[in-house]
Amino acid sequence: GENVEQHPSTLSVQEGDSAVIKCTYSDSASNYFPWYKQELGKGPQLIIDIRSNVGEKKDQRIAVTLNKTAKHFSLHITETQPEDSAVYFCAATPTISNFGNEKLTFGTGTRLTIIP
Amino acid sequence: GAGVSQSPSNKVTEKGKDVELRCDPISGHTALYWYRQSLGQGLEFLIYFQGNSAPDKSGLPSDRFSAERTGGSVSTLTIQRTQQEDSAVYLCASSLRSREQYFGPGTRLTVT
């Protein structure tokens, strides 16, 4: 099955600087890569996603890049703010299963702390 | 509109007792997923529903775990004879067939 590795596990960044979180995946058939932000006591919230037919996607201060050849994808947050502090998870889907579902395989998370 | 809701938010139970966790998905979402998040870990897939059917139960860790969904809406995850290793946050997500899964706030289960 799919295996997703995420680095780093913790990341501290000065407010205003950029943060980068990286993930690698094992299944070359994976074609959907979402990123989730989880704040304390809350469920994960989808913040951005990318599909395998594009290499980069941006949404304001957040961007995701995908390198299918190397099987890795990254989350970039620019001009970080205190409210960006949270745990971030990457995920990938293997080939659509025989059941038609998109069973996400998650990385183990990155705790991002923005230092004021 | 309303998001995914889960109840209870917290549940403390004694080892050996049965528990039921409830998920109310976003109205109109046909797909529903249960995940488990252990302390400091990522999310582990448990089960997937399409409508009222569960074609993928591959993530259920043992036969003590079961789930059902009725009316294509509410789902209940049941854990029988709870063990301490069942302590975790149980998360529910729903989606249309667009792959974007929307998560509820989770139920924190503590087995003492």
GROMACS .gro file of C-alpha atoms in nm:
model
  228
    1GLY     CA    1   0.000   0.000   0.000
    2GLU     CA    2   0.083   0.368  -0.005
    3ASN     CA    3   0.336   0.505   0.244
    4VAL     CA    4   0.373   0.879   0.308
    5GLU     CA    5   0.669   1.026   0.494
    6GLN     CA    6   0.664   1.383   0.620
    7HIS     CA    7   0.946   1.610   0.737
    8PRO     CA    8   1.023   1.785   0.959
    9SER     CA    9   0.817   1.671   1.256
   10THR     CA   10   0.855   2.012   1.419
   11LEU     CA   11   0.936   2.351   1.266
   12SER     CA   12   0.981   2.691   1.428
   13VAL     CA   13   0.983   2.999   1.209
   14GLN     CA   14   1.009   3.370   1.281
   15GLU     CA   15   0.694   3.560   1.199
   16GLY     CA   16   0.716   3.692   0.846
   17ASP     CA   17   0.955   3.424   0.727
   18SER     CA   18   0.863   3.129   0.505
   19ALA     CA   19   0.796   2.771   0.610
   20VAL     CA   20   0.839   2.462   0.398
   21ILE     CA   21   0.712   2.112   0.479
   22LYS     CA   22   0.803   1.817   0.261
   23CYS     CA   23   0.641   1.481   0.195
   24THR     CA   24   0.737   1.178  -0.008
   25TYR     CA   25   0.510   0.899  -0.122
   26SER     CA   26   0.571   0.549  -0.241
   27ASP     CA   27   0.288   0.461  -0.480
   28SER     CA   28   0.360   0.604  -0.825
   29ALA     CA   29  -0.010   0.573  -0.907
   30SER     CA   30  -0.110   0.829  -0.642
   31ASN     CA   31  -0.263   1.128  -0.811
   32TYR     CA   32  -0.424   1.349  -0.546
   33PHE     CA   33  -0.230   1.524  -0.269
   34PRO     CA   34  -0.417   1.733  -0.011
   35TRP     CA   35  -0.274   1.928   0.282
   36TYR     CA   36  -0.460   1.966   0.608
   37LYS     CA   37  -0.415   2.207   0.898
   38GLN     CA   38  -0.516   2.090   1.242
   39GLU     CA   39  -0.550   2.332   1.529
   40LEU     CA   40  -0.562   2.218   1.888
   41GLY     CA   41  -0.884   2.037   1.971
   42LYS     CA   42  -1.017   2.057   1.618
   43GLY     CA   43  -1.043   1.827   1.320
   44PRO     CA   44  -0.813   1.865   1.021
   45GLN     CA   45  -0.908   2.139   0.778
   46LEU     CA   46  -0.828   2.113   0.407
   47ILE     CA   47  -0.614   2.413   0.311
   48ILE     CA   48  -0.490   2.326  -0.035
   49ASP     CA   49  -0.463   2.028  -0.265
   50ILE     CA   50  -0.296   1.939  -0.590
   51ARG     CA   51  -0.364   1.681  -0.857
   52SER     CA   52  -0.101   1.501  -1.054
   53ASN     CA   53  -0.162   1.687  -1.378
   54VAL     CA   54  -0.015   2.010  -1.240
   55GLY     CA   55   0.319   2.092  -1.083
   56GLU     CA   56   0.228   2.387  -0.862
   57LYS     CA   57  -0.077   2.550  -0.712
   58LYS     CA   58  -0.103   2.874  -0.515
   59ASP     CA   59  -0.365   3.021  -0.289
   60GLN     CA   60  -0.262   3.352  -0.139
   61ARG     CA   61   0.025   3.280   0.104
   62ILE     CA   62   0.007   2.904   0.056
   63ALA     CA   63   0.151   2.703  -0.230
   64VAL     CA   64   0.204   2.336  -0.301
   65THR     CA   65   0.453   2.189  -0.546
   66LEU     CA   66   0.455   1.836  -0.684
   67ASN     CA   67   0.739   1.641  -0.840
   68LYS     CA   68   0.592   1.315  -0.969
   69THR     CA   69   0.924   1.187  -1.096
   70ALA     CA   70   1.079   1.211  -0.753
   71LYS     CA   71   0.749   1.129  -0.579
   72HIS     CA   72   0.755   1.422  -0.344
   73PHE     CA   73   0.539   1.724  -0.277
   74SER     CA   74   0.585   2.028  -0.056
   75LEU     CA   75   0.381   2.290   0.124
   76HIS     CA   76   0.512   2.646   0.123
   77ILE     CA   77   0.376   2.915   0.353
   78THR     CA   78   0.507   3.266   0.295
   79GLU     CA   79   0.487   3.571   0.522
   80THR     CA   80   0.399   3.350   0.816
   81GLN     CA   81   0.165   3.480   1.085
   82PRO     CA   82   0.097   3.361   1.441
   83GLU     CA   83  -0.233   3.207   1.331
   84ASP     CA   84  -0.038   2.972   1.102
   85SER     CA   85   0.079   2.786   1.414
   86ALA     CA   86  -0.079   2.440   1.397
   87VAL     CA   87  -0.007   2.081   1.296
   88TYR     CA   88   0.003   2.027   0.922
   89PHE     CA   89  -0.061   1.690   0.755
   90CYS     CA   90   0.007   1.586   0.401
   91ALA     CA   91  -0.181   1.300   0.241
   92ALA     CA   92  -0.193   1.101  -0.080
   93THR     CA   93  -0.436   0.872  -0.248
   94PRO     CA   94  -0.335   0.547  -0.409
   95THR     CA   95  -0.498   0.443  -0.731
   96ILE     CA   96  -0.874   0.462  -0.692
   97SER     CA   97  -0.959   0.139  -0.522
   98ASN     CA   98  -1.200  -0.117  -0.654
   99PHE     CA   99  -1.447   0.034  -0.411
  100GLY     CA  100  -1.432   0.379  -0.568
  101ASN     CA  101  -1.325   0.558  -0.252
  102GLU     CA  102  -1.037   0.793  -0.198
  103LYS     CA  103  -0.874   0.639   0.103
  104LEU     CA  104  -0.624   0.896   0.218
  105THR     CA  105  -0.286   0.790   0.351
  106PHE     CA  106  -0.154   1.059   0.583
  107GLY     CA  107   0.191   1.168   0.684
  108THR     CA  108   0.269   1.185   1.055
  109GLY     CA  109   0.234   1.562   1.075
  110THR     CA  110   0.449   1.871   1.126
  111ARG     CA  111   0.402   2.093   1.427
  112LEU     CA  112   0.462   2.446   1.299
  113THR     CA  113   0.527   2.722   1.552
  114ILE     CA  114   0.544   3.084   1.443
  115ILE     CA  115   0.762   3.290   1.674
  116PRO     CA  116   0.634   3.648   1.711
  117GLY     CA  117  -2.359   2.580   0.599
  118ALA     CA  118  -2.318   2.325   0.873
  119GLY     CA  119  -2.005   2.117   0.872
  120VAL     CA  120  -1.945   1.764   0.992
  121SER     CA  121  -2.045   1.718   1.352
  122GLN     CA  122  -1.949   1.443   1.594
  123SER     CA  123  -2.070   1.343   1.936
  124PRO     CA  124  -1.974   1.313   2.206
  125SER     CA  125  -1.672   1.540   2.194
  126ASN     CA  126  -1.514   1.348   2.480
  127LYS     CA  127  -1.583   1.000   2.612
  128VAL     CA  128  -1.424   0.832   2.911
  129THR     CA  129  -1.506   0.466   2.955
  130GLU     CA  130  -1.387   0.173   3.158
  131LYS     CA  131  -1.198  -0.110   2.997
  132GLY     CA  132  -1.437  -0.377   2.875
  133LYS     CA  133  -1.732  -0.144   2.817
  134ASP     CA  134  -1.888  -0.078   2.477
  135VAL     CA  135  -1.897   0.271   2.327
  136GLU     CA  136  -2.082   0.434   2.038
  137LEU     CA  137  -1.949   0.735   1.852
  138ARG     CA  138  -2.173   0.937   1.624
  139CYS     CA  139  -2.104   1.130   1.303
  140ASP     CA  140  -2.338   1.368   1.121
  141PRO     CA  141  -2.192   1.439   0.778
  142ILE     CA  142  -2.246   1.743   0.561
  143SER     CA  143  -2.591   1.726   0.405
  144GLY     CA  144  -2.578   1.569   0.062
  145HIS     CA  145  -2.234   1.413   0.103
  146THR     CA  146  -2.259   1.055  -0.012
  147ALA     CA  147  -1.919   0.936   0.109
  148LEU     CA  148  -1.830   0.906   0.477
  149TYR     CA  149  -1.502   0.801   0.634
  150TRP     CA  150  -1.386   0.714   0.983
  151TYR     CA  151  -1.023   0.768   1.085
  152ARG     CA  152  -0.837   0.719   1.410
  153GLN     CA  153  -0.570   0.955   1.537
  154SER     CA  154  -0.349   0.830   1.816
  155LEU     CA  155  -0.147   1.073   2.025
  156GLY     CA  156   0.116   1.241   1.812
  157GLN     CA  157   0.039   1.024   1.512
  158GLY     CA  158  -0.112   1.073   1.173
  159LEU     CA  159  -0.458   0.966   1.078
  160GLU     CA  160  -0.531   0.598   1.029
  161PHE     CA  161  -0.813   0.498   0.794
  162LEU     CA  162  -1.079   0.274   0.949
  163ILE     CA  163  -1.380   0.242   0.719
  164TYR     CA  164  -1.549   0.402   0.419
  165PHE     CA  165  -1.920   0.432   0.340
  166GLN     CA  166  -2.080   0.511   0.007
  167GLY     CA  167  -2.443   0.570   0.090
  168ASN     CA  168  -2.537   0.310   0.349
  169SER     CA  169  -2.291   0.051   0.222
  170ALA     CA  170  -1.941  -0.002   0.354
  171PRO     CA  171  -1.740  -0.141   0.065
  172ASP     CA  172  -1.407  -0.083   0.238
  173LYS     CA  173  -1.367  -0.194   0.598
  174SER     CA  174  -1.001  -0.277   0.558
  175GLY     CA  175  -0.883  -0.039   0.831
  176LEU     CA  176  -1.091  -0.174   1.118
  177PRO     CA  177  -0.829  -0.306   1.363
  178SER     CA  178  -1.031  -0.595   1.505
  179ASP     CA  179  -1.376  -0.750   1.510
  180ARG     CA  180  -1.452  -0.539   1.818
  181PHE     CA  181  -1.493  -0.245   1.583
  182SER     CA  182  -1.801  -0.201   1.367
  183ALA     CA  183  -1.986   0.083   1.200
  184GLU     CA  184  -2.313   0.148   1.031
  185ARG     CA  185  -2.474   0.427   0.839
  186THR     CA  186  -2.844   0.488   0.801
  187GLY     CA  187  -3.045   0.699   0.560
  188GLY     CA  188  -2.729   0.785   0.375
  189SER     CA  189  -2.653   1.027   0.655
  190VAL     CA  190  -2.570   0.958   1.020
  191SER     CA  191  -2.303   0.702   1.100
  192THR     CA  192  -2.221   0.525   1.425
  193LEU     CA  193  -1.887   0.367   1.508
  194THR     CA  194  -1.916   0.104   1.781
  195ILE     CA  195  -1.627  -0.035   1.980
  196GLN     CA  196  -1.707  -0.340   2.190
  197ARG     CA  197  -1.515  -0.451   2.496
  198THR     CA  198  -1.292  -0.146   2.483
  199GLN     CA  199  -0.920  -0.181   2.553
  200GLN     CA  200  -0.671   0.084   2.662
  201GLU     CA  201  -0.510   0.079   2.320
  202ASP     CA  202  -0.840   0.201   2.175
  203SER     CA  203  -0.778   0.540   2.338
  204ALA     CA  204  -0.747   0.792   2.056
  205VAL     CA  205  -0.932   1.066   1.873
  206TYR     CA  206  -1.184   0.925   1.628
  207LEU     CA  207  -1.245   1.150   1.331
  208CYS     CA  208  -1.521   1.139   1.076
  209ALA     CA  209  -1.504   1.297   0.731
  210SER     CA  210  -1.751   1.331   0.447
  211SER     CA  211  -1.724   1.415   0.081
  212LEU     CA  212  -1.895   1.418  -0.252
  213ARG     CA  213  -1.717   1.229  -0.523
  214SER     CA  214  -1.476   1.520  -0.561
  215ARG     CA  215  -1.213   1.372  -0.329
  216GLU     CA  216  -1.216   1.668  -0.094
  217GLN     CA  217  -1.282   1.528   0.250
  218TYR     CA  218  -1.420   1.753   0.522
  219PHE     CA  219  -1.350   1.650   0.878
  220GLY     CA  220  -1.548   1.683   1.196
  221PRO     CA  221  -1.393   1.792   1.528
  222GLY     CA  222  -1.348   1.434   1.646
  223THR     CA  223  -1.437   1.236   1.956
  224ARG     CA  224  -1.161   1.191   2.211
  225LEU     CA  225  -1.197   0.843   2.360
  226THR     CA  226  -1.017   0.757   2.681
  227VAL     CA  227  -1.031   0.399   2.809
  228THR     CA  228  -0.934   0.368   3.175
   0.00000   0.00000   0.00000
